[in-house]
Short mmCIF file of C-alpha atoms in Angstrom, two decimals:
data_model
loop_
_atom_site.label_atom_id
_atom_site.label_comp_id
_atom_site.label_asym_id
_atom_site.label_seq_id
_atom_site.Cartn_x
_atom_site.Cartn_y
_atom_site.Cartn_z
CA MET A 1 0.00 0.00 0.00
CA SER A 2 1.35 3.45 -0.87
CA LYS A 3 1.90 6.20 1.67
CA ARG A 4 -0.61 8.36 -0.17
CA ARG A 5 -3.24 5.62 0.08
CA ILE A 6 -2.58 5.29 3.81
CA ILE A 7 -3.02 9.04 4.26
CA ASP A 8 -6.28 8.96 2.31
CA LEU A 9 -7.65 6.16 4.51
CA PHE A 10 -6.97 8.13 7.66
CA ARG A 11 -8.45 11.29 6.20
CA HIS A 12 -11.71 9.48 5.52
CA GLY A 13 -11.76 7.67 8.86
CA GLN A 14 -11.11 4.24 7.34
CA PRO A 15 -7.81 3.05 8.87
CA GLU A 16 -6.84 -0.57 8.25
CA GLU A 17 -5.58 -2.65 11.14
CA THR A 18 -2.62 -4.07 9.28
CA VAL A 19 -0.85 -2.62 6.23
CA THR A 20 2.22 -3.34 4.16
CA ILE A 21 4.41 -0.57 2.83
CA GLN A 22 7.35 -0.87 0.47
CA GLY A 23 9.88 1.87 -0.09
CA TRP A 24 13.29 3.28 0.76
CA VAL A 25 14.73 4.30 4.11
CA ARG A 26 15.28 8.03 4.47
CA THR A 27 16.54 8.21 8.08
CA LYS A 28 17.17 6.04 11.14
CA ARG A 29 17.25 6.94 14.82
CA GLU A 30 18.03 4.52 17.62
CA SER A 31 17.32 4.58 21.35
CA LYS A 32 17.68 2.03 24.12
CA LYS A 33 14.02 1.02 23.96
CA PHE A 34 13.27 1.12 20.24
CA ALA A 35 14.28 2.54 16.87
CA PHE A 36 12.63 4.92 14.42
CA ILE A 37 13.02 4.83 10.67
CA GLU A 38 11.36 6.99 8.05
CA VAL A 39 10.30 5.31 4.81
CA ASN A 40 9.22 6.91 1.55
CA ASP A 41 7.75 5.18 -1.52
CA GLY A 42 7.61 8.25 -3.75
CA SER A 43 3.82 8.60 -3.62
CA ALA A 44 3.80 11.53 -1.19
CA LEU A 45 6.10 14.26 0.09
CA ALA A 46 5.98 13.18 3.75
CA ASN A 47 7.79 10.09 4.99
CA LEU A 48 6.03 7.40 7.00
CA GLN A 49 7.53 6.93 10.45
CA VAL A 50 8.03 3.31 11.45
CA ILE A 51 8.68 2.11 15.00
CA LEU A 52 10.77 -1.02 15.52
CA GLU A 53 10.83 -2.61 18.96
CA PRO A 54 13.48 -5.07 20.25
CA THR A 55 10.85 -7.82 20.32
CA LEU A 56 10.96 -7.84 16.49
CA GLU A 57 12.49 -11.04 15.12
CA ASN A 58 16.17 -10.57 14.19
CA TYR A 59 15.96 -7.02 15.54
CA GLU A 60 19.71 -6.33 15.79
CA GLN A 61 20.51 -7.76 12.36
CA ILE A 62 17.68 -5.89 10.66
CA LEU A 63 18.59 -2.66 12.40
CA SER A 64 22.17 -2.88 11.11
CA GLN A 65 20.81 -3.17 7.56
CA LEU A 66 18.38 -0.25 7.77
CA ASN A 67 20.61 2.55 6.59
CA THR A 68 19.61 5.51 4.45
CA GLY A 69 18.87 4.30 0.91
CA ALA A 70 18.02 0.70 1.81
CA SER A 71 14.88 -0.78 0.24
CA VAL A 72 12.37 -2.44 2.57
CA GLU A 73 8.99 -4.02 2.98
CA ILE A 74 7.34 -3.50 6.35
CA LYS A 75 4.16 -5.04 7.70
CA GLY A 76 2.52 -3.70 10.80
CA GLY A 77 -0.30 -1.86 12.48
CA LEU A 78 -1.14 1.80 11.95
CA ALA A 79 -1.66 4.11 14.87
CA GLU A 80 -2.15 7.79 15.43
CA SER A 81 1.21 9.34 16.19
CA PRO A 82 1.80 11.28 19.42
CA GLY A 83 4.75 13.03 17.75
CA LYS A 84 4.60 16.48 16.18
CA GLY A 85 4.46 16.94 12.42
CA GLN A 86 2.81 13.61 11.61
CA ARG A 87 -0.63 12.10 12.05
CA ILE A 88 0.17 8.43 11.77
CA GLU A 89 2.95 5.95 12.34
CA LEU A 90 3.50 2.29 11.58
CA GLN A 91 4.40 -0.16 14.35
CA ALA A 92 6.43 -2.85 12.59
CA ASP A 93 5.58 -6.54 13.01
CA ALA A 94 7.80 -7.83 10.20
CA VAL A 95 10.60 -6.24 8.17
CA THR A 96 12.18 -7.48 4.94
CA VAL A 97 15.29 -5.75 3.62
CA TYR A 98 15.45 -6.15 -0.16
CA GLY A 99 18.60 -4.15 -0.81
CA GLU A 100 21.10 -2.57 1.53
CA ALA A 101 22.86 0.75 0.96
CA ASP A 102 26.38 1.28 2.26
CA PRO A 103 26.25 4.35 4.55
CA GLU A 104 29.84 5.20 3.63
CA THR A 105 29.17 5.47 -0.12
CA TYR A 106 25.45 6.28 -0.44
CA PRO A 107 25.54 9.86 -1.82
CA LEU A 108 22.18 11.17 -0.56
CA GLN A 109 22.63 11.85 3.12
CA LYS A 110 20.20 13.75 5.34
CA LYS A 111 21.36 17.22 4.35
CA ARG A 112 20.71 19.71 1.60
CA HIS A 113 22.53 19.05 -1.65
CA SER A 114 22.91 21.59 -4.43
CA PHE A 115 20.83 21.02 -7.53
CA GLU A 116 24.03 21.07 -9.57
CA PHE A 117 25.39 18.17 -7.51
CA LEU A 118 22.11 16.28 -7.79
CA ARG A 119 22.20 16.52 -11.60
CA SER A 120 25.24 14.25 -11.48
CA LEU A 121 23.03 11.69 -9.71
CA GLY A 122 20.17 11.57 -12.19
CA HIS A 123 19.54 7.91 -11.42
CA ILE A 124 18.62 8.56 -7.76
CA ARG A 125 18.12 12.32 -7.37
CA THR A 126 14.35 11.83 -7.47
CA ARG A 127 14.62 10.31 -3.95
CA THR A 128 15.12 13.82 -2.60
CA ASN A 129 12.14 15.87 -1.40
CA THR A 130 12.43 18.54 -4.08
CA LEU A 131 12.91 16.32 -7.12
CA GLY A 132 10.26 13.90 -5.85
CA ALA A 133 7.79 16.78 -5.56
CA VAL A 134 8.72 18.01 -9.05
CA MET A 135 8.01 14.61 -10.59
CA ARG A 136 4.64 14.27 -8.86
CA VAL A 137 3.61 17.72 -10.11
CA ARG A 138 4.92 16.84 -13.57
CA ASN A 139 2.82 13.67 -13.56
CA THR A 140 -0.30 15.57 -12.51
CA CYS A 141 0.32 18.18 -15.21
CA ALA A 142 0.66 15.49 -17.88
CA ASN A 143 -2.55 13.81 -16.79
CA ALA A 144 -4.36 17.17 -16.72
CA VAL A 145 -3.18 17.93 -20.28
CA HIS A 146 -4.89 14.83 -21.61
CA GLN A 147 -7.95 15.37 -19.42
CA PHE A 148 -8.43 18.93 -20.69
CA PHE A 149 -8.17 18.13 -24.39
CA GLN A 150 -10.19 14.92 -24.17
CA GLN A 151 -12.99 16.81 -22.42
CA GLN A 152 -12.86 19.42 -25.18
CA GLY A 153 -13.29 16.78 -27.88
CA PHE A 154 -9.70 16.75 -29.18
CA LEU A 155 -8.09 13.69 -30.78
CA TRP A 156 -4.61 12.81 -29.50
CA VAL A 157 -2.31 12.21 -32.48
CA HIS A 158 1.25 10.89 -32.54
CA THR A 159 3.33 12.94 -34.94
CA PRO A 160 6.68 11.56 -36.16
CA ILE A 161 9.88 12.00 -34.18
CA ILE A 162 11.91 11.59 -37.39
CA THR A 163 11.08 14.21 -39.99
CA THR A 164 12.39 15.75 -43.21
CA ASN A 165 11.16 19.30 -42.59
CA ASP A 166 12.30 22.20 -40.43
CA CYS A 167 9.03 23.52 -39.04
CA GLU A 168 10.57 26.58 -37.38
CA GLY A 169 12.95 27.41 -40.23
CA ALA A 170 15.77 28.11 -37.77
CA GLY A 171 18.05 25.29 -38.92
CA GLU A 172 18.70 24.04 -35.37
CA LEU A 173 18.09 20.41 -36.24
CA PHE A 174 19.68 17.14 -35.12
CA ASN A 175 20.64 15.01 -38.11
CA VAL A 176 19.53 11.37 -38.17
CA THR A 177 21.71 9.04 -40.22
CA SER A 178 22.76 5.41 -40.50
CA LEU A 179 25.77 6.24 -42.70
CA ASP A 180 29.20 5.04 -41.60
CA LEU A 181 30.72 8.30 -40.39
CA ASN A 182 34.21 6.95 -41.04
CA HIS A 183 33.35 6.30 -44.70
CA VAL A 184 30.69 8.83 -45.67
CA PRO A 185 29.58 8.38 -49.31
CA LYS A 186 29.89 11.54 -51.35
CA GLU A 187 28.82 12.79 -54.75
CA ASN A 188 30.30 15.94 -56.26
CA GLY A 189 32.00 16.65 -52.93
CA LYS A 190 28.78 16.54 -50.92
CA VAL A 191 27.28 13.84 -48.71
CA ASP A 192 25.21 11.46 -50.81
CA TYR A 193 22.07 11.11 -48.69
CA ASN A 194 20.55 8.87 -51.37
CA GLN A 195 22.53 6.08 -49.73
CA ASP A 196 21.24 6.90 -46.24
CA PHE A 197 18.52 4.89 -44.50
CA PHE A 198 15.63 7.07 -45.69
CA GLY A 199 17.20 7.91 -49.04
CA ARG A 200 17.24 11.58 -48.10
CA ARG A 201 18.31 13.87 -45.30
CA ALA A 202 16.35 13.34 -42.06
CA TYR A 203 16.20 15.04 -38.66
CA LEU A 204 14.78 14.78 -35.19
CA THR A 205 11.64 16.91 -35.07
CA VAL A 206 11.55 20.38 -33.56
CA SER A 207 7.75 20.40 -33.70
CA GLY A 208 4.84 18.21 -34.68
CA GLN A 209 2.78 21.22 -35.71
CA LEU A 210 2.78 20.79 -39.49
CA GLU A 211 1.69 17.15 -39.25
CA ALA A 212 -0.88 18.13 -36.61
CA GLU A 213 -2.34 20.63 -39.07
CA ALA A 214 -2.82 17.83 -41.58
CA MET A 215 -4.66 15.77 -38.96
CA ALA A 216 -6.78 18.74 -37.86
CA LEU A 217 -8.01 19.14 -41.43
CA THR A 218 -9.62 15.72 -41.07
CA PHE A 219 -10.58 15.50 -37.40
CA ASP A 220 -11.32 19.18 -36.65
CA ARG A 221 -9.55 19.20 -33.25
CA VAL A 222 -6.31 17.38 -32.48
CA TYR A 223 -3.36 17.72 -30.11
CA THR A 224 0.14 16.33 -29.88
CA PHE A 225 2.06 15.65 -26.67
CA GLY A 226 5.49 14.21 -27.25
CA PRO A 227 9.26 14.78 -27.33
CA THR A 228 10.88 17.36 -29.59
CA PHE A 229 14.52 18.24 -30.15
CA ARG A 230 16.55 21.34 -30.87
CA ALA A 231 20.29 21.53 -31.59
CA GLU A 232 20.56 25.01 -30.13
CA ASN A 233 23.86 25.54 -28.33
CA SER A 234 22.23 27.39 -25.42
CA ASN A 235 23.64 26.34 -22.08
CA THR A 236 21.14 28.29 -20.00
CA SER A 237 18.63 27.64 -17.23
CA ARG A 238 15.76 27.89 -19.75
CA HIS A 239 16.88 25.59 -22.58
CA LEU A 240 16.96 21.86 -23.19
CA ALA A 241 18.02 19.91 -26.26
CA GLU A 242 15.24 17.36 -25.69
CA PHE A 243 11.91 18.57 -24.35
CA TRP A 244 8.22 17.74 -24.54
CA MET A 245 5.74 19.84 -26.48
CA ILE A 246 1.98 20.19 -26.33
CA GLU A 247 0.54 21.38 -29.64
CA PRO A 248 -3.22 21.61 -30.21
CA GLU A 249 -4.61 22.43 -33.65
CA MET A 250 -8.19 23.46 -34.46
CA ALA A 251 -9.90 23.66 -37.84
CA PHE A 252 -12.49 26.39 -38.41
CA CYS A 253 -10.74 28.52 -35.77
CA ASP A 254 -9.24 32.02 -35.76
CA LEU A 255 -6.80 33.82 -33.46
CA GLN A 256 -9.51 34.76 -30.95
CA GLY A 257 -10.49 31.14 -30.52
CA ASP A 258 -6.83 30.21 -30.16
CA MET A 259 -6.36 32.72 -27.33
CA ASP A 260 -9.51 31.51 -25.58
CA LEU A 261 -8.27 27.93 -25.68
CA ALA A 262 -4.79 28.83 -24.40
CA SER A 263 -6.07 30.74 -21.37
CA ALA A 264 -8.64 28.04 -20.51
CA PHE A 265 -5.92 25.39 -20.83
CA LEU A 266 -3.55 27.10 -18.39
CA LYS A 267 -6.32 27.66 -15.86
CA HIS A 268 -7.29 23.98 -16.02
CA ILE A 269 -3.72 22.72 -15.52
CA PHE A 270 -3.03 24.97 -12.54
CA GLN A 271 -6.33 24.07 -10.88
CA ALA A 272 -5.62 20.36 -11.29
CA VAL A 273 -2.21 20.68 -9.64
CA LEU A 274 -3.55 22.72 -6.71
CA ASP A 275 -6.30 20.14 -6.19
CA GLN A 276 -4.14 17.02 -6.47
CA CYS A 277 -0.70 18.10 -5.21
CA PRO A 278 -1.41 20.50 -2.32
CA GLU A 279 1.46 19.27 -0.11
CA ASP A 280 3.96 19.47 -2.94
CA MET A 281 2.87 22.97 -3.92
CA GLU A 282 3.06 24.13 -0.30
CA PHE A 283 6.58 22.70 -0.19
CA PHE A 284 7.61 24.70 -3.27
CA ASN A 285 6.04 27.80 -1.80
CA LYS A 286 8.00 27.35 1.43
CA ARG A 287 11.35 26.12 0.14
CA ILE A 288 11.73 27.26 -3.49
CA ASP A 289 9.64 30.35 -4.29
CA ASP A 290 7.23 31.96 -1.84
CA SER A 291 5.06 33.31 -4.66
CA VAL A 292 4.21 29.92 -6.21
CA LEU A 293 0.76 29.56 -4.64
CA ALA A 294 -0.17 33.21 -5.23
CA THR A 295 0.89 32.91 -8.87
CA ALA A 296 -1.23 29.79 -9.33
CA GLU A 297 -4.28 31.48 -7.83
CA HIS A 298 -3.62 34.48 -10.07
CA ILE A 299 -3.55 32.31 -13.19
CA ILE A 300 -6.76 30.55 -12.20
CA ASN A 301 -8.79 33.58 -11.12
CA GLU A 302 -7.54 36.50 -13.22
CA GLY A 303 -8.46 37.32 -16.78
CA PHE A 304 -5.59 37.46 -19.27
CA GLU A 305 -4.81 40.94 -20.63
CA ARG A 306 -4.81 41.11 -24.43
CA ILE A 307 -2.70 43.67 -26.28
CA THR A 308 -1.24 44.02 -29.77
CA TYR A 309 2.50 43.97 -30.36
CA THR A 310 2.33 47.57 -31.63
CA SER A 311 0.66 48.73 -28.40
CA ALA A 312 3.12 46.71 -26.33
CA ILE A 313 6.06 48.40 -28.06
CA ALA A 314 4.52 51.80 -27.36
CA LEU A 315 4.19 50.95 -23.65
CA LEU A 316 7.75 49.69 -23.47
CA GLU A 317 9.12 52.81 -25.20
CA LYS A 318 7.37 54.98 -22.59
CA ALA A 319 8.48 52.85 -19.65
CA GLU A 320 10.72 54.55 -17.09
CA LYS A 321 12.60 51.29 -16.63
CA LYS A 322 15.88 50.96 -18.51
CA PHE A 323 16.12 47.78 -20.58
CA GLU A 324 19.29 45.97 -21.58
CA TYR A 325 17.88 45.45 -25.08
CA PRO A 326 16.56 48.58 -26.86
CA VAL A 327 12.92 48.60 -27.91
CA GLU A 328 11.58 49.62 -31.30
CA TRP A 329 8.90 48.38 -33.67
CA GLY A 330 10.16 45.35 -35.57
CA VAL A 331 12.38 43.80 -32.90
CA ASP A 332 11.45 40.60 -31.14
CA LEU A 333 10.46 41.01 -27.50
CA GLN A 334 13.11 39.84 -25.06
CA SER A 335 12.39 38.15 -21.74
CA GLU A 336 12.95 41.42 -19.84
CA HIS A 337 10.32 43.15 -22.00
CA GLU A 338 7.83 40.33 -21.60
CA ARG A 339 8.29 40.18 -17.83
CA TYR A 340 7.91 43.93 -17.49
CA LEU A 341 4.55 43.79 -19.22
CA CYS A 342 3.08 40.99 -17.11
CA GLU A 343 4.88 41.60 -13.79
CA GLU A 344 5.05 45.38 -13.51
CA TYR A 345 2.68 47.06 -15.95
CA PHE A 346 -0.38 44.79 -16.09
CA GLN A 347 0.48 42.59 -13.08
CA LYS A 348 -1.28 39.64 -14.68
CA PRO A 349 -0.78 37.22 -17.59
CA VAL A 350 -0.68 39.00 -20.94
CA ILE A 351 -1.39 37.81 -24.47
CA VAL A 352 0.48 39.83 -27.11
CA THR A 353 -0.87 39.56 -30.66
CA ASP A 354 -0.16 40.62 -34.25
CA TYR A 355 3.63 40.51 -34.43
CA PRO A 356 5.68 41.76 -37.41
CA SER A 357 5.78 39.10 -40.10
CA SER A 358 9.56 39.48 -40.40
CA ILE A 359 10.17 37.96 -36.96
CA LYS A 360 7.63 35.16 -37.11
CA ALA A 361 7.38 31.80 -38.88
CA PHE A 362 6.25 31.35 -42.48
CA TYR A 363 3.07 29.44 -41.56
CA MET A 364 1.47 32.30 -39.58
CA ARG A 365 -1.43 34.05 -41.33
CA LEU A 366 -0.53 37.37 -42.92
CA ASN A 367 -2.80 40.21 -41.78
CA ASP A 368 -4.45 42.66 -44.13
CA ASP A 369 -1.82 45.32 -43.33
CA GLN A 370 0.77 43.06 -45.04
CA LYS A 371 3.19 43.83 -42.17
CA THR A 372 1.94 41.71 -39.27
CA VAL A 373 0.73 38.16 -38.74
CA SER A 374 -2.10 36.73 -36.66
CA ALA A 375 0.24 35.43 -33.98
CA MET A 376 0.04 35.39 -30.22
CA ASP A 377 2.40 34.87 -27.29
CA VAL A 378 1.11 34.21 -23.77
CA LEU A 379 3.37 35.92 -21.23
CA VAL A 380 3.49 35.00 -17.55
CA PRO A 381 5.45 36.33 -14.55
CA LYS A 382 9.04 35.11 -13.99
CA ILE A 383 9.14 33.22 -17.29
CA GLY A 384 7.95 35.54 -20.02
CA GLU A 385 6.63 33.65 -23.03
CA ILE A 386 5.11 30.30 -22.07
CA ILE A 387 2.82 29.72 -25.08
CA GLY A 388 3.32 30.72 -28.70
CA GLY A 389 0.62 30.29 -31.31
CA SER A 390 -1.10 31.69 -34.35
CA GLN A 391 -3.82 31.40 -36.90
CA ARG A 392 -2.24 29.42 -39.73
CA GLU A 393 -1.97 30.69 -43.29
CA GLU A 394 -4.74 28.88 -45.18
CA ARG A 395 -4.35 30.69 -48.54
CA PHE A 396 -2.25 28.76 -51.05
CA ASP A 397 -0.68 31.67 -52.91
CA VAL A 398 0.19 33.59 -49.74
CA LEU A 399 1.68 30.52 -48.08
CA GLU A 400 3.78 29.67 -51.12
CA LYS A 401 5.18 33.18 -51.17
CA ARG A 402 5.95 33.11 -47.44
CA ILE A 403 7.79 29.79 -47.80
CA LYS A 404 10.01 31.27 -50.49
CA GLU A 405 10.64 34.41 -48.43
CA ALA A 406 11.80 32.16 -45.58
CA GLY A 407 14.46 30.71 -47.89
CA MET A 408 12.74 27.34 -48.17
CA GLU A 409 11.76 25.35 -51.24
CA PRO A 410 7.99 24.93 -51.78
CA GLU A 411 8.69 21.50 -53.29
CA GLN A 412 9.92 20.29 -49.91
CA LEU A 413 6.55 21.17 -48.40
CA TRP A 414 4.40 19.98 -51.28
CA TRP A 415 2.10 18.05 -48.96
CA TYR A 416 1.65 21.08 -46.68
CA LEU A 417 0.67 23.17 -49.68
CA ASP A 418 -1.67 20.39 -50.81
CA LEU A 419 -3.70 21.00 -47.66
CA ARG A 420 -4.44 24.46 -49.08
CA ARG A 421 -5.45 22.98 -52.43
CA PHE A 422 -7.89 20.41 -51.13
CA GLY A 423 -10.52 21.74 -48.77
CA THR A 424 -8.59 24.46 -46.96
CA VAL A 425 -10.19 26.16 -43.96
CA PRO A 426 -9.13 28.78 -41.40
CA HIS A 427 -7.32 26.98 -38.60
CA ALA A 428 -5.19 27.86 -35.58
CA GLY A 429 -3.08 26.34 -32.84
CA PHE A 430 -0.34 26.90 -30.32
CA GLY A 431 2.71 25.26 -28.80
CA LEU A 432 3.63 24.93 -25.14
CA GLY A 433 6.92 23.58 -23.83
CA PHE A 434 5.92 21.16 -21.10
CA GLU A 435 9.09 21.62 -19.04
CA ARG A 436 8.69 25.40 -19.19
CA LEU A 437 5.18 24.93 -17.75
CA VAL A 438 6.41 22.70 -14.89
CA GLN A 439 9.26 25.11 -14.16
CA PHE A 440 6.85 28.04 -13.97
CA MET A 441 4.41 26.13 -11.79
CA THR A 442 6.98 24.90 -9.24
CA GLY A 443 9.23 27.95 -9.14
CA MET A 444 12.31 25.85 -9.96
CA LYS A 445 15.09 28.08 -11.24
CA ASN A 446 16.65 25.64 -13.72
CA ILE A 447 14.71 23.74 -16.38
CA ARG A 448 17.12 20.81 -16.00
CA ASP A 449 15.52 20.10 -12.64
CA VAL A 450 11.99 19.53 -13.95
CA ILE A 451 12.78 16.66 -16.32
CA PRO A 452 14.10 13.28 -15.13
CA PHE A 453 17.14 13.08 -17.41
CA PRO A 454 18.05 16.45 -18.98
CA ARG A 455 19.76 16.63 -22.37
CA THR A 456 21.84 19.76 -22.85
CA PRO A 457 25.02 20.71 -24.76
CA GLU A 458 27.82 18.29 -23.81
CA ASN A 459 25.50 16.48 -21.40
CA ALA A 460 23.75 13.22 -22.22
CA GLU A 461 24.31 11.22 -19.05
CA PHE A 462 22.27 8.20 -18.05
#
């Protein structure tokens, strides 16, 4: 039985006389009369205190094996605890030690370790309070993602991890090849990809959006939720080389509908986490960032401000605050600009729309002014942009021109253009980096600490 299940039973006045718990020892304290150990099975933040009395069979031998990190199974009776900080305790009747942990070499002792140190222990760092809480919140977020879209009538589609297109047009793609790198076949001095596995150049995907658009033009509403990859050499607290993306697409939808969906989505996710992970969120609020709970309530209860890029630039130009990056119409907003808008000026989440076409992707719908596109970015405190989306360009001739202007060959996206030939409709969608969402929700400072095994430049451990 999990610790969380035991807590639930006591909350509802249904304690069982005898229970079995399996987990890992966090701490051990000994006295002349008995010993205390704390066990955690990962299901809850709090440990379960277990009392071992000398009458227990093989007491001395078992006690010598119960060091921090050891795995155990304990059977016994539950009782209300007279100690402070806990409601229940387990009085052990039988203890089985599955695996010992040498106290001299076990790296996770009962003290605070730096997150940088813990990243070198990716295989066991989730046994700590902070990383355990992160993973439970991450799990709840993932479940809430599916719950939200399924309730809204969306179809979950699996877009390919291996692709031949660069959705973002930035060129930051990981190559996929089966060629012998010691004997690369060449033709006219260039790599002959005709001899590669797929008979052409292939990459790890940076986005499933284009394929999701194709599916949306059959099923009306679809969403993707899977891994994406970017070969961007950014060794920062906000970037990963491998990360998960959530990308809904809706046919017969414009930018207004896209914004409505994005704000409803964020409110749903935050409410789910507050409802299902209250202890973990209180922990983050106490130990990581004391504004976590207030921010969550703000997201849930406040309306999202909506403002055009042009108006946002005007506000930033008038701001008394001095920015590191100068502001003028036509430049992309930096994190400091985005945070100023939502943290200082509006003091709420902000959706900025209608960006200059020159700084946005080719697939975003060109507005009538021929200078801006029907794009949106959702900005939130402490992070800046958390969602980026747009109404997609559904007009064949305009899309073809935009592809060429982006320096791409229309022939490479023949199938994407086909969607505009055969039954095109207005459609829209957005993308949300899942790790960025979990980082924002928990207040964790480094995105590498909200994914089990981070992949970053020169780091692919475990």
